[in-house]
XYZ file of C-alpha atoms in Angstrom:
543
model
C 0.000 0.000 0.000
C 1.078 3.575 -0.589
C 0.132 6.597 1.524
C 0.933 10.284 1.053
C 1.067 12.522 4.095
C 2.631 15.540 5.814
C 3.550 14.547 9.371
C 5.748 15.259 12.343
C 5.974 16.058 16.081
C 5.694 19.336 17.998
C 8.895 21.055 19.199
C 10.044 21.964 22.747
C 11.927 24.858 24.282
C 15.662 23.978 24.182
C 16.489 26.120 27.291
C 13.770 24.479 29.380
C 15.032 21.010 28.449
C 18.470 21.928 29.848
C 17.074 22.325 33.351
C 18.659 25.760 33.904
C 15.693 27.926 33.000
C 16.724 31.547 32.430
C 20.004 31.431 34.396
C 22.745 33.584 33.021
C 26.234 32.553 32.018
C 27.504 34.067 35.299
C 25.257 31.705 37.273
C 26.581 28.805 35.180
C 30.151 29.833 36.127
C 29.226 29.805 39.846
C 27.636 26.375 39.567
C 30.731 25.101 37.766
C 33.027 26.358 40.532
C 30.825 24.883 43.256
C 30.740 21.493 41.574
C 34.501 21.513 41.056
C 35.194 22.245 44.734
C 33.133 19.219 45.819
C 35.054 16.779 43.675
C 37.142 14.232 45.674
C 40.862 15.118 45.426
C 40.013 18.541 44.062
C 43.026 20.262 45.664
C 45.524 17.696 44.332
C 44.035 17.824 40.832
C 43.979 21.638 40.910
C 47.619 21.802 41.998
C 48.649 19.398 39.248
C 46.809 21.294 36.509
C 48.173 24.678 37.675
C 51.672 23.436 36.904
C 50.535 23.437 33.265
C 48.800 26.787 33.559
C 45.240 25.368 33.640
C 42.656 26.515 36.153
C 40.418 23.574 37.139
C 37.392 25.715 37.945
C 37.542 27.475 34.623
C 38.023 24.171 32.785
C 35.055 22.569 34.561
C 32.848 25.549 33.811
C 33.925 25.519 30.158
C 33.034 21.835 29.866
C 29.590 22.481 31.380
C 28.984 25.378 28.991
C 30.169 23.289 25.975
C 27.893 20.437 27.007
C 24.955 22.819 27.370
C 25.645 24.388 23.997
C 25.983 20.964 22.317
C 22.724 19.797 23.870
C 20.983 22.984 22.832
C 22.314 22.567 19.285
C 21.027 18.996 19.086
C 17.620 19.971 20.427
C 17.382 22.958 18.118
C 18.418 20.876 15.113
C 15.892 18.198 15.993
C 13.151 20.769 16.372
C 14.090 22.400 13.079
C 13.846 19.028 11.308
C 10.551 18.436 13.090
C 9.233 21.732 11.784
C 10.456 20.901 8.283
C 8.906 17.428 8.427
C 5.651 18.945 9.662
C 5.212 21.854 7.305
C 7.675 21.468 4.445
C 8.095 17.753 3.686
C 6.263 15.314 1.415
C 6.538 11.578 1.984
C 5.226 8.410 0.400
C 5.047 5.103 2.268
C 5.138 1.757 0.463
C 4.378 -1.519 2.234
C 6.434 -4.637 1.503
C 3.232 -6.532 0.700
C 2.775 -4.356 -2.377
C 4.565 -5.268 -5.603
C 5.739 -1.658 -5.911
C 8.061 -2.264 -2.929
C 10.200 -4.777 -4.839
C 9.978 -2.802 -8.067
C 11.448 0.182 -6.202
C 14.450 -1.762 -4.933
C 15.056 -3.321 -8.341
C 15.052 0.202 -9.784
C 17.463 1.385 -7.092
C 19.844 -1.482 -7.902
C 19.794 -0.651 -11.595
C 19.620 3.158 -11.574
C 21.092 4.233 -8.230
C 23.527 1.406 -7.501
C 26.496 3.785 -7.251
C 24.748 5.965 -4.645
C 23.781 2.980 -2.492
C 27.128 1.153 -2.722
C 29.011 4.093 -1.138
C 26.608 4.327 1.830
C 28.036 3.411 5.218
C 25.315 0.857 6.093
C 23.900 -1.426 3.378
C 22.183 -4.754 2.910
C 24.299 -6.958 0.650
C 23.380 -10.248 -1.002
C 24.856 -12.529 -3.601
C 22.916 -12.771 -6.822
C 23.423 -15.067 -9.777
C 23.784 -13.536 -13.196
C 23.989 -15.060 -16.658
C 26.562 -13.428 -18.940
C 24.744 -14.594 -22.064
C 21.402 -13.081 -21.057
C 20.106 -9.559 -20.817
C 18.235 -8.176 -17.813
C 14.984 -9.748 -19.021
C 16.519 -13.208 -19.236
C 16.705 -13.300 -23.024
C 19.857 -14.436 -24.874
C 22.050 -11.457 -25.681
C 25.474 -12.192 -27.166
C 25.025 -15.908 -27.428
C 25.056 -15.979 -31.213
C 27.450 -13.098 -31.786
C 30.613 -15.018 -30.891
C 29.995 -18.774 -31.101
C 32.128 -20.839 -28.752
C 33.771 -24.114 -29.676
C 31.434 -27.068 -29.329
C 31.514 -28.514 -25.824
C 32.508 -25.297 -24.068
C 30.064 -24.187 -21.366
C 27.626 -21.487 -22.430
C 25.749 -19.268 -19.996
C 27.664 -20.395 -16.908
C 26.240 -18.941 -13.722
C 28.285 -16.113 -12.271
C 27.786 -14.329 -8.963
C 27.673 -10.644 -8.207
C 27.008 -8.605 -5.079
C 24.001 -6.282 -5.051
C 23.344 -3.627 -2.416
C 20.118 -2.283 -0.967
C 19.363 0.274 1.742
C 19.490 -1.417 5.144
C 16.516 -1.191 7.537
C 16.843 1.657 10.022
C 19.369 3.662 7.993
C 18.845 6.926 6.117
C 19.883 7.391 2.481
C 19.550 10.044 -0.151
C 19.843 10.083 -3.937
C 19.343 12.574 -6.729
C 16.456 12.309 -9.163
C 15.770 14.962 -11.821
C 17.830 17.468 -9.830
C 15.986 16.847 -6.537
C 17.395 15.266 -3.388
C 15.250 12.304 -2.285
C 15.586 10.634 1.101
C 14.732 6.978 1.587
C 14.059 5.315 4.930
C 13.518 1.565 5.252
C 11.925 0.201 8.430
C 10.902 -3.241 9.667
C 7.446 -3.701 11.189
C 7.376 -5.896 14.299
C 3.893 -6.857 15.442
C 3.575 -7.828 19.128
C 3.524 -11.604 19.511
C 4.075 -12.219 15.793
C 6.220 -15.219 14.917
C 8.145 -15.239 11.646
C 8.295 -18.690 10.080
C 11.605 -20.040 8.740
C 12.330 -18.612 5.305
C 9.771 -15.825 5.760
C 10.871 -12.213 5.476
C 9.730 -9.642 8.056
C 7.176 -7.041 7.064
C 8.744 -3.770 6.034
C 7.818 -0.283 4.954
C 9.911 2.100 2.881
C 9.382 5.858 3.010
C 10.443 8.322 0.339
C 10.854 11.923 1.539
C 11.368 15.221 -0.257
C 11.688 18.675 1.292
C 9.230 20.715 -0.688
C 5.518 21.413 -0.992
C 4.810 19.438 -4.180
C 4.387 15.639 -4.050
C 4.885 15.486 -7.826
C 8.642 15.062 -7.262
C 8.092 11.755 -5.438
C 5.393 10.679 -7.858
C 7.865 11.185 -10.707
C 10.226 8.732 -8.980
C 7.519 6.081 -8.765
C 6.489 6.753 -12.372
C 10.041 5.890 -13.426
C 9.954 2.770 -11.229
C 6.736 1.523 -12.837
C 8.001 2.407 -16.323
C 11.140 0.319 -15.781
C 9.026 -2.555 -14.454
C 6.744 -2.439 -17.506
C 9.736 -2.377 -19.862
C 11.277 -5.348 -18.071
C 8.069 -7.365 -18.530
C 7.573 -6.403 -22.174
C 7.074 -9.560 -24.234
C 6.885 -11.734 -21.131
C 4.129 -13.536 -19.228
C 4.060 -12.692 -15.524
C 2.627 -15.308 -13.153
C 1.308 -14.469 -9.678
C 0.631 -17.062 -7.012
C -1.521 -16.890 -3.895
C 0.839 -17.239 -0.914
C 0.452 -16.755 2.820
C 2.803 -14.359 4.611
C 2.425 -13.161 8.202
C -0.912 -14.934 8.517
C -2.438 -13.299 5.442
C -2.847 -14.365 1.833
C -1.697 -12.100 -0.976
C -0.830 -12.292 -4.662
C 2.927 -12.683 -4.974
C 4.857 -12.469 -8.227
C 6.553 -15.843 -8.599
C 7.915 -15.935 -12.140
C 8.193 -14.263 -15.518
C 8.692 -16.153 -18.749
C 8.930 -15.205 -22.442
C 5.597 -15.136 -24.224
C 4.824 -18.412 -25.924
C 3.457 -18.218 -29.421
C -0.006 -19.695 -29.793
C 1.243 -21.484 -32.915
C 3.545 -23.666 -30.774
C 0.590 -25.165 -28.883
C -0.165 -28.553 -30.377
C -3.947 -28.755 -30.552
C -6.531 -29.369 -33.228
C -6.601 -26.169 -35.286
C -10.372 -25.710 -35.113
C -10.355 -25.887 -31.300
C -7.397 -23.524 -31.020
C -8.985 -21.005 -33.385
C -12.297 -21.214 -31.524
C -10.874 -20.341 -28.097
C -8.592 -17.589 -29.457
C -11.451 -15.960 -31.345
C -13.740 -16.209 -28.313
C -11.254 -14.458 -25.979
C -10.390 -11.857 -28.624
C -14.029 -10.905 -28.941
C -14.499 -10.890 -25.163
C -11.635 -8.418 -24.675
C -12.995 -5.883 -27.185
C -13.899 -2.559 -25.481
C -17.413 -2.689 -26.908
C -18.046 -6.130 -25.394
C -18.208 -4.761 -21.843
C -20.987 -2.349 -22.842
C -22.758 -5.136 -24.690
C -22.796 -7.254 -21.508
C -23.895 -4.299 -19.357
C -26.757 -3.305 -21.670
C -28.173 -6.816 -21.406
C -27.661 -7.212 -17.665
C -25.045 -9.932 -18.056
C -22.025 -10.293 -15.741
C -18.865 -9.451 -17.652
C -16.993 -12.711 -17.046
C -15.763 -15.608 -19.160
C -14.894 -19.151 -18.104
C -13.181 -22.066 -19.833
C -12.669 -25.711 -18.928
C -9.702 -27.587 -20.373
C -9.928 -31.320 -19.754
C -8.062 -34.393 -20.876
C -5.206 -36.752 -19.941
C -2.005 -35.412 -18.354
C 0.580 -34.153 -20.825
C -1.847 -33.113 -23.546
C -1.130 -29.344 -23.310
C -3.769 -27.831 -21.018
C -1.367 -25.643 -19.050
C 0.613 -24.841 -22.196
C -2.493 -23.452 -23.867
C -3.305 -21.356 -20.791
C 0.142 -19.752 -20.755
C 0.132 -19.242 -24.533
C -3.237 -17.469 -24.339
C -1.874 -15.176 -21.609
C 1.117 -14.286 -23.780
C -0.996 -13.852 -26.907
C -3.320 -11.325 -25.242
C -0.686 -9.767 -22.904
C -2.518 -10.830 -19.754
C -1.091 -11.664 -16.339
C -1.771 -15.100 -14.863
C -3.025 -15.532 -11.283
C -2.933 -19.092 -9.996
C -4.232 -20.458 -6.714
C -4.209 -23.966 -5.279
C -7.513 -25.097 -3.802
C -5.636 -27.859 -1.962
C -3.950 -25.425 0.419
C -4.898 -26.288 3.980
C -4.875 -22.614 5.007
C -7.311 -21.555 2.288
C -10.908 -21.025 3.405
C -14.035 -19.619 1.782
C -13.567 -16.048 3.017
C -9.901 -16.023 1.996
C -10.729 -17.319 -1.494
C -13.425 -14.668 -1.928
C -11.010 -11.953 -0.810
C -8.310 -13.145 -3.209
C -10.770 -12.970 -6.118
C -11.744 -9.403 -5.190
C -8.047 -8.407 -5.292
C -7.690 -9.491 -8.919
C -7.074 -6.802 -11.558
C -9.794 -6.045 -14.061
C -8.136 -7.931 -16.914
C -6.259 -11.129 -16.151
C -6.389 -14.910 -16.380
C -7.248 -16.857 -13.222
C -5.853 -20.386 -13.487
C -7.274 -23.175 -11.315
C -5.308 -26.309 -12.173
C -6.474 -29.866 -11.422
C -9.688 -28.562 -9.918
C -10.964 -32.141 -9.563
C -8.116 -33.039 -7.172
C -9.134 -30.412 -4.593
C -11.970 -32.576 -3.249
C -14.405 -29.639 -3.343
C -17.869 -31.207 -3.555
C -21.406 -30.413 -2.486
C -22.089 -31.679 1.038
C -25.650 -32.559 0.168
C -24.559 -34.877 -2.617
C -25.641 -38.529 -2.217
C -23.190 -41.238 -1.310
C -20.694 -41.522 -4.103
C -21.051 -44.420 -6.448
C -17.980 -46.354 -7.565
C -15.698 -43.919 -9.338
C -15.350 -44.375 -13.083
C -11.919 -45.474 -14.255
C -9.277 -42.878 -14.811
C -8.902 -41.358 -18.276
C -7.257 -44.326 -19.965
C -5.813 -44.838 -23.396
C -6.169 -48.231 -25.121
C -2.900 -49.460 -23.573
C -4.043 -48.690 -20.026
C -1.131 -46.417 -19.182
C -3.224 -44.343 -16.767
C -5.081 -47.290 -15.259
C -3.634 -47.130 -11.734
C -5.708 -45.000 -9.385
C -4.019 -42.372 -7.273
C -4.702 -42.790 -3.516
C -7.288 -40.312 -2.167
C -6.054 -37.130 -0.558
C -5.224 -37.349 3.116
C -6.823 -33.972 3.768
C -9.597 -32.268 1.883
C -9.566 -28.594 1.077
C -11.198 -26.207 3.559
C -12.870 -24.475 0.621
C -16.509 -25.534 0.368
C -18.390 -26.009 -2.855
C -20.603 -22.989 -2.195
C -17.510 -20.919 -1.340
C -15.915 -21.785 -4.675
C -19.114 -21.009 -6.575
C -19.550 -17.643 -4.846
C -15.937 -16.674 -5.560
C -16.390 -17.503 -9.246
C -19.714 -15.802 -9.947
C -21.245 -14.634 -6.670
C -22.760 -11.208 -6.085
C -19.354 -9.787 -5.080
C -17.358 -11.662 -7.728
C -14.892 -9.667 -9.803
C -15.824 -8.835 -13.389
C -13.494 -8.589 -16.371
C -11.369 -11.599 -15.533
C -10.982 -14.823 -17.545
C -11.262 -18.047 -15.564
C -9.515 -21.175 -16.855
C -9.985 -24.454 -14.998
C -8.067 -27.599 -15.914
C -8.809 -31.176 -14.979
C -7.717 -34.672 -15.923
C -11.172 -36.062 -15.079
C -14.119 -34.055 -16.259
C -16.497 -36.773 -15.102
C -15.553 -36.097 -11.488
C -16.656 -32.471 -11.579
C -20.044 -31.387 -10.305
C -22.230 -30.236 -13.176
C -23.162 -27.132 -11.187
C -19.522 -26.052 -11.267
C -19.207 -26.248 -15.039
C -22.682 -25.175 -16.074
C -23.058 -22.459 -18.751
C -22.481 -19.063 -17.220
C -19.631 -20.357 -15.080
C -17.896 -22.300 -17.838
C -18.754 -20.891 -21.247
C -16.502 -23.055 -23.375
C -15.096 -26.540 -22.845
C -11.988 -27.692 -24.723
C -11.219 -31.413 -24.859
C -7.593 -32.536 -25.026
C -7.028 -36.051 -26.300
C -4.165 -38.338 -27.213
C -2.218 -37.290 -30.259
C -3.935 -37.770 -33.593
C -2.001 -38.237 -36.815
C -2.277 -34.526 -37.612
C -0.940 -33.621 -34.154
C 1.958 -36.088 -34.488
C 2.859 -34.571 -37.849
C 2.706 -31.030 -36.424
C 4.857 -31.994 -33.434
C 7.622 -33.259 -35.697
C 7.487 -30.263 -38.029
C 7.428 -27.738 -35.198
C 10.395 -29.221 -33.352
C 12.642 -29.395 -36.411
C 11.717 -25.985 -37.809
C 15.079 -24.363 -37.017
C 16.275 -20.857 -37.832
C 19.739 -19.574 -38.709
C 20.243 -18.498 -35.103
C 19.380 -22.026 -33.964
C 21.882 -23.467 -36.412
C 24.667 -21.262 -35.011
C 23.762 -21.223 -31.334
C 22.935 -24.935 -30.962
C 25.800 -26.130 -33.192
C 23.467 -27.909 -35.574
C 25.179 -30.192 -38.095
C 25.844 -28.659 -41.499
C 23.909 -31.450 -43.220
C 20.695 -30.681 -41.312
C 17.786 -31.467 -43.675
C 15.856 -28.749 -45.453
C 12.236 -27.911 -44.673
C 11.050 -30.047 -47.554
C 13.079 -33.012 -46.283
C 11.816 -32.433 -42.727
C 8.234 -32.549 -44.005
C 8.878 -35.913 -45.673
C 10.461 -37.270 -42.479
C 7.456 -35.988 -40.502
C 5.080 -37.949 -42.725
C 7.086 -41.113 -42.220
C 7.145 -40.490 -38.458
C 3.363 -39.973 -38.365
C 2.874 -43.241 -40.230
C 5.022 -45.111 -37.663
C 3.481 -43.751 -34.443
C -0.062 -45.052 -33.836
C -2.540 -42.233 -33.272
C -4.708 -42.088 -30.165
C -2.205 -43.909 -27.942
C 0.362 -41.359 -26.779
C 0.156 -37.859 -25.365
C 1.912 -35.002 -27.157
C 4.288 -34.740 -24.174
C 5.413 -38.356 -24.623
C 6.051 -37.930 -28.329
C 7.837 -34.653 -27.719
C 10.059 -36.388 -25.168
C 11.227 -38.834 -27.853
C 11.967 -36.060 -30.338
C 13.904 -33.979 -27.806
C 16.376 -36.835 -27.417
C 17.364 -36.238 -31.056
C 16.695 -32.499 -31.497
C 19.708 -32.099 -33.819
C 18.923 -35.045 -36.052
C 15.396 -35.766 -37.299
C 16.821 -38.792 -39.150
C 18.009 -40.264 -35.831
C 14.609 -39.604 -34.261
C 12.889 -41.466 -37.077
C 15.360 -44.347 -36.888
C 14.895 -44.762 -33.118
C 11.089 -44.680 -33.267
C 10.496 -48.469 -33.795
C 12.613 -49.434 -30.778
C 10.993 -46.684 -28.682
C 7.533 -47.945 -29.629
C 8.484 -51.495 -28.725
C 9.692 -50.474 -25.268
C 6.721 -48.228 -24.543
C 4.128 -50.735 -25.669
C 5.777 -53.417 -23.523
C 5.679 -51.143 -20.466
C 2.070 -50.199 -21.169
C 1.099 -53.846 -21.418
C 2.628 -54.561 -18.002
C 0.922 -51.543 -16.461
C -2.415 -52.540 -17.937
C -2.028 -56.107 -16.670
C -1.187 -54.931 -13.154
C -4.157 -52.574 -13.138
C -6.553 -55.349 -14.163
C -5.157 -57.674 -11.465
C -5.492 -55.015 -8.772
C -9.075 -54.221 -9.769
C -10.056 -57.890 -9.609
């Protein structure tokens, strides 16, 4: 959180605080002499100092006067700063639970590192850096000077970064203005910090002047740098608990994934992209409002593991430049009120990702006794035939709590909800009814068209790939790759393997599509043998 205020304390009379009231300097001299005469060994000390031409009474009085003047100076200075803080100082406070807090310190490291590094008190930490990547994590000089094959590329190096330490005062220049920064830790009475958890903090920016625009300009630059750093990247936020409270915490940032790299039937992919594109049009919000419809959109992606449900979610976020907010319903600290609060804290435009929603155990309490569960999503070879043991603990989130968070009276509008599941048949129909889930996308085992596309996509290499990955000079042309892809699609039976399994085989031979094709028969033989054993074991266990 950020707060703007003018604040301070009242000031006191420096003479009154000295305890001497309106006494004159002459009175101070008399007090000094009286005190000196009562000191033990006064006569011996006085005789010794007189040998050097020093009068003890005068020296004692001078020390008392110097102490009084020093105290008065400190009090006057403190009161002057108090007056300035009260009537001529702008300040902005930023809480550590706000993302702007970390953006500010990242900006300080990049823009004001020289000012911070020469401060007398700093926080220092070791940070890994990658010499072949820029500040956004993208390859920089990797292809400019190719290394000999076998030499390490992108080896992790360490550097020391400095930040203002809590309790210390710093200043830096910004646009010709002197800005003070104060970092403080917040200690709540009785609060216990868990291992690995950082204490709550607040940072305060101060500027001596009447206009807060100077400080706002600093934060504008901070946000601008943050936006530039995330350009072309998908930012993922996760619901985490810190200091007994849930909040959205930025957990990762990854390069945008092209929607063309998602292996899915083209008609399904085009349908969901077109649907979201139309939903995000500015006129769509008015269209919903004029008809009394809640401005929300929900999608259900279901199918076996490894078929690309999460990949499609991330690709959609990158395609439409949306942030992803993910929350686990299995968290034991998550309750109905917390879930509702987290949904109200979502931005207007974002993707909310609820993965494996069937595994959370959220069901209606009034539901009848469950009948025998249908078998797991199983391909003809029975590879997914072994049931996973039930969860030891069910989620504290109730079915009604989940429904109210999704589309209750206080539910957030403008967001896109994506739920994924491996078992659609286990979901309550009330959860995925129209209005809560507007479009359902089925993911299946790889068809022949998907197998062909997987092969073509993986071996579609550019000139940069040829240089940076040390591809062989006799790498086949696109026309030759297409012919190899057709042969590969003829070898691999459709409807038996997930795209992730087929991709795993191809990645073993990413520099040689000929080797991938040659190894396919032996790979099929091994996989089918394993699947047969798994299917046999599953049938024995069920009997």
